[in-house]
Coordinates of C-alpha atoms in Angstrom, one line a residue:
M1 CA 21.7 -36.3 -75.2
W2 CA 24.4 -38.7 -73.9
K3 CA 23.9 -37.4 -70.3
G4 CA 20.2 -38.0 -70.7
V5 CA 20.8 -41.6 -71.7
V6 CA 23.1 -42.1 -68.7
T7 CA 20.5 -40.6 -66.4
F8 CA 17.8 -42.9 -67.8
L9 CA 20.1 -45.9 -67.3
S10 CA 20.7 -44.7 -63.7
F11 CA 16.9 -44.5 -63.3
G12 CA 16.5 -48.1 -64.4
K13 CA 19.3 -49.2 -62.0
F14 CA 17.7 -47.3 -59.2
M15 CA 14.3 -48.9 -59.8
G16 CA 15.9 -52.3 -59.6
G17 CA 17.5 -51.4 -56.2
F18 CA 14.2 -49.8 -55.0
F19 CA 12.4 -53.1 -55.7
F20 CA 14.7 -54.9 -53.3
H21 CA 15.7 -52.3 -50.8
G22 CA 13.3 -49.4 -50.9
W23 CA 16.1 -47.1 -52.0
G24 CA 18.9 -47.2 -54.6
G25 CA 20.9 -49.7 -52.8
D26 CA 24.0 -49.0 -55.0
G27 CA 25.7 -46.3 -52.8
R28 CA 24.2 -43.3 -54.6
E29 CA 22.6 -41.9 -51.5
E30 CA 26.0 -42.0 -49.6
Q31 CA 27.6 -40.4 -52.6
L32 CA 25.0 -37.7 -52.6
L33 CA 25.6 -37.0 -48.9
E34 CA 29.3 -36.7 -49.5
Y35 CA 28.8 -34.4 -52.5
V36 CA 26.5 -32.1 -50.5
L37 CA 28.8 -32.0 -47.5
E38 CA 31.8 -31.1 -49.7
N39 CA 30.1 -28.7 -52.1
A40 CA 27.2 -27.0 -50.4
E41 CA 27.7 -24.0 -48.1
R42 CA 26.7 -25.0 -44.5
G43 CA 23.6 -23.3 -43.3
N44 CA 22.5 -22.3 -46.8
P45 CA 19.4 -24.2 -47.9
Q46 CA 19.6 -23.0 -51.5
S47 CA 23.2 -24.1 -51.8
V48 CA 22.1 -27.6 -50.6
I49 CA 19.3 -27.7 -53.0
Q50 CA 21.6 -26.7 -55.9
A51 CA 24.2 -29.3 -54.9
V52 CA 21.6 -32.1 -54.9
D53 CA 20.3 -31.0 -58.3
E54 CA 23.8 -30.7 -59.7
F55 CA 24.6 -34.2 -58.5
A56 CA 21.3 -35.6 -59.9
R57 CA 21.9 -33.9 -63.3
S58 CA 25.4 -35.4 -63.5
G59 CA 23.9 -38.7 -64.5
T60 CA 22.9 -40.3 -61.2
W61 CA 19.1 -40.3 -61.0
F62 CA 17.3 -39.5 -57.7
M63 CA 13.6 -39.7 -56.8
N64 CA 13.6 -36.2 -55.4
V65 CA 10.7 -33.9 -56.4
G66 CA 13.3 -32.2 -58.6
E67 CA 13.7 -28.8 -60.0
E68 CA 10.5 -28.4 -62.1
K69 CA 8.1 -29.9 -59.7
G70 CA 10.1 -28.3 -56.9
R71 CA 9.1 -24.9 -58.2
I72 CA 5.5 -25.9 -58.1
L73 CA 6.0 -27.0 -54.5
D74 CA 7.7 -23.7 -53.6
S75 CA 4.8 -21.8 -55.1
S76 CA 2.2 -23.9 -53.2
I77 CA 4.1 -23.4 -49.9
A78 CA 4.3 -19.6 -50.5
K79 CA 0.6 -19.4 -51.3
K80 CA -0.5 -21.4 -48.2
N81 CA 2.2 -19.9 -45.9
P82 CA 1.8 -22.9 -43.5
Q83 CA 3.0 -23.2 -40.0
L84 CA 2.8 -27.0 -39.6
V85 CA 3.8 -29.3 -42.5
L86 CA 3.7 -33.1 -42.8
E87 CA 5.9 -34.9 -45.4
L88 CA 5.1 -38.6 -46.2
G89 CA 8.4 -39.9 -47.7
T90 CA 11.6 -38.2 -46.7
Y91 CA 14.1 -40.0 -48.8
C92 CA 17.3 -37.9 -48.7
G93 CA 15.7 -34.7 -47.4
Y94 CA 15.7 -32.6 -50.6
S95 CA 12.0 -31.7 -50.4
A96 CA 12.2 -31.2 -46.6
V97 CA 14.9 -28.7 -47.1
R98 CA 13.0 -27.1 -50.0
M99 CA 9.9 -26.7 -47.8
A100 CA 11.5 -25.8 -44.5
A101 CA 13.5 -23.1 -46.1
N102 CA 10.3 -21.4 -47.0
L103 CA 8.4 -21.7 -43.7
K104 CA 8.0 -18.1 -42.4
H105 CA 6.2 -18.6 -39.1
P106 CA 8.5 -18.4 -36.0
D107 CA 7.2 -21.6 -34.6
S108 CA 6.9 -23.5 -37.9
K109 CA 7.5 -27.2 -37.9
L110 CA 7.9 -29.9 -40.6
I111 CA 7.5 -33.5 -39.6
S112 CA 8.8 -36.0 -42.2
L113 CA 8.2 -39.8 -42.2
E114 CA 10.7 -42.3 -43.6
L115 CA 10.7 -46.1 -43.4
T116 CA 14.4 -46.8 -43.8
P117 CA 16.7 -45.9 -40.8
H118 CA 19.8 -45.7 -43.1
I119 CA 18.1 -43.3 -45.5
A120 CA 16.6 -41.3 -42.6
D121 CA 20.1 -40.7 -41.2
I122 CA 21.3 -39.4 -44.5
A123 CA 18.3 -37.1 -44.7
R124 CA 19.0 -35.8 -41.2
R125 CA 22.6 -35.0 -42.1
I126 CA 21.6 -33.1 -45.3
I127 CA 18.9 -31.2 -43.4
D128 CA 21.4 -30.3 -40.7
H129 CA 23.9 -29.1 -43.3
A130 CA 21.2 -26.8 -44.6
G131 CA 20.8 -25.4 -41.1
L132 CA 17.2 -26.6 -40.8
S133 CA 17.3 -29.2 -38.0
S134 CA 15.4 -27.0 -35.6
K135 CA 12.5 -26.9 -38.1
V136 CA 12.5 -30.5 -39.3
E137 CA 11.9 -33.7 -37.4
V138 CA 12.4 -37.0 -39.3
L139 CA 10.4 -39.9 -37.8
L140 CA 10.7 -43.6 -38.6
A141 CA 7.8 -45.9 -39.4
P142 CA 4.6 -45.4 -41.5
L143 CA 2.0 -42.8 -40.7
S144 CA -0.3 -45.5 -39.1
R145 CA 2.3 -46.1 -36.4
Q146 CA 3.2 -42.5 -35.7
I147 CA -0.2 -40.9 -35.0
D148 CA 0.4 -40.5 -31.2
T149 CA 3.9 -39.2 -31.7
I150 CA 2.7 -36.7 -34.3
K151 CA -0.2 -35.5 -32.1
S152 CA 2.3 -35.0 -29.2
T153 CA 4.6 -33.0 -31.4
L154 CA 1.8 -30.9 -32.7
A155 CA 0.7 -30.2 -29.1
K156 CA 4.1 -28.8 -28.3
T157 CA 3.6 -26.2 -31.1
N158 CA 0.0 -25.5 -29.9
G159 CA -1.2 -27.0 -33.1
Q160 CA -3.8 -29.7 -33.7
C161 CA -3.5 -30.3 -37.5
F162 CA -1.3 -29.8 -40.5
D163 CA -1.8 -26.8 -42.8
F164 CA 0.2 -28.5 -45.6
V165 CA 0.8 -32.2 -46.4
F166 CA 3.4 -33.3 -49.0
V167 CA 2.7 -36.8 -50.3
D168 CA 5.6 -38.6 -52.0
H169 CA 5.9 -42.2 -50.7
D170 CA 4.4 -45.5 -51.6
K171 CA 1.7 -44.8 -54.2
D172 CA -0.5 -47.5 -52.8
L173 CA -0.6 -45.5 -49.5
Y174 CA -1.7 -42.2 -50.9
L175 CA -5.4 -42.8 -50.4
P176 CA -5.2 -44.8 -47.1
D177 CA -2.9 -42.2 -45.5
Y178 CA -5.1 -39.3 -46.7
L179 CA -8.1 -41.0 -45.2
L180 CA -6.2 -41.7 -42.0
L181 CA -5.2 -38.0 -41.7
K182 CA -8.9 -37.0 -42.2
E183 CA -10.1 -39.6 -39.7
K184 CA -7.7 -38.6 -37.0
G185 CA -8.4 -34.9 -37.4
L186 CA -4.8 -34.1 -38.6
I187 CA -6.1 -32.0 -41.5
D188 CA -8.7 -29.3 -41.3
E189 CA -10.6 -26.9 -43.5
G190 CA -8.2 -25.3 -45.9
S191 CA -5.4 -27.8 -45.4
V192 CA -3.4 -28.4 -48.6
I193 CA -2.5 -31.9 -49.9
F194 CA 0.3 -31.8 -52.5
A195 CA 0.7 -35.2 -54.2
D196 CA 3.8 -35.9 -56.3
N197 CA 4.1 -38.5 -59.1
M198 CA 0.4 -38.7 -59.8
G199 CA 1.2 -39.2 -63.5
F200 CA 4.2 -41.4 -63.3
P201 CA 4.0 -44.0 -61.8
G202 CA 0.6 -42.7 -60.5
S203 CA -1.8 -43.5 -57.7
P204 CA -5.0 -44.6 -59.4
K205 CA -7.0 -45.0 -56.2
F206 CA -6.2 -41.5 -54.9
W207 CA -6.7 -40.0 -58.3
S208 CA -10.2 -41.7 -58.5
Y209 CA -11.0 -40.4 -55.0
I210 CA -10.0 -36.8 -56.0
Q211 CA -12.2 -37.0 -59.1
S212 CA -15.2 -38.4 -57.2
H213 CA -15.0 -36.0 -54.3
P214 CA -14.5 -32.6 -55.9
Q215 CA -16.2 -30.7 -53.1
E216 CA -14.0 -32.3 -50.5
L217 CA -10.8 -31.9 -52.4
E218 CA -10.7 -28.8 -54.6
T219 CA -7.8 -29.7 -56.9
E220 CA -5.4 -28.0 -59.2
V221 CA -3.6 -30.3 -61.7
H222 CA -0.1 -29.4 -62.8
K223 CA 1.6 -31.1 -65.7
S224 CA 5.4 -31.5 -65.5
A225 CA 8.3 -33.8 -66.2
V226 CA 9.7 -36.6 -64.1
E227 CA 12.5 -35.4 -62.0
Y228 CA 15.7 -35.0 -64.0
I229 CA 14.2 -36.8 -67.1
S230 CA 12.5 -34.2 -69.2
W231 CA 11.0 -36.5 -71.7
I232 CA 9.0 -38.6 -69.2
R233 CA 5.8 -36.7 -68.3
D234 CA 4.4 -36.5 -64.8
T235 CA 1.6 -34.7 -62.9
V236 CA 1.3 -33.2 -59.5
T237 CA -2.0 -32.4 -57.8
V238 CA -2.5 -29.6 -55.3
S239 CA -5.8 -30.2 -53.4
T240 CA -7.4 -27.9 -50.8
F241 CA -9.4 -29.9 -48.2
H242 CA -12.9 -28.9 -47.3
K243 CA -14.9 -30.3 -44.3
L244 CA -18.3 -31.3 -45.5

């Protein structure tokens, strides 16, 4: 129980830092990197994932997708078996490692977008420690400013659109970025849109769109807990895109 209280206090402190910086701002990301480099086996993605979870469970909260929702993500990746993946919201690279480790195609690629250079550097080092740098490219700036770069990268893999999109960034951008992906042809029939934190803190506009467009977004709803705080409930949605 005491560890849970410490984690919740760490969560509150993080949210204060997030308001001002867009990340924790209290050194926790640097501490996580140091812990991973010292404790995770190099070239072993599962060891890296375990190290991040261990550090987060120790009382320092992180906005990773976490263990419970991570298993839902693993299952969705395995079911779709994508070649090309887009991640909106890299943070420290936990979900990128989790997804890239399960990409089976020889030419598979994961493009991940992060706004903060300092955090992107930490993510790249964690991804590299997991041995996945060849599969993952971390780009800076929002989706709206990376369309040409993304299309160029896809062209190098003989791809035109993403099979799987993991959405875990600014909740106000869930719907605009989804609509941008659709407008630019970066998703196609059968593409999967996995949206984290649809219950807490939630993305009302994207949720409303899902509910009002059931033929376009065929959606499964999964109830879960917030990462590393079991008594705060959350929801993830897994939607299959259909061209109408």
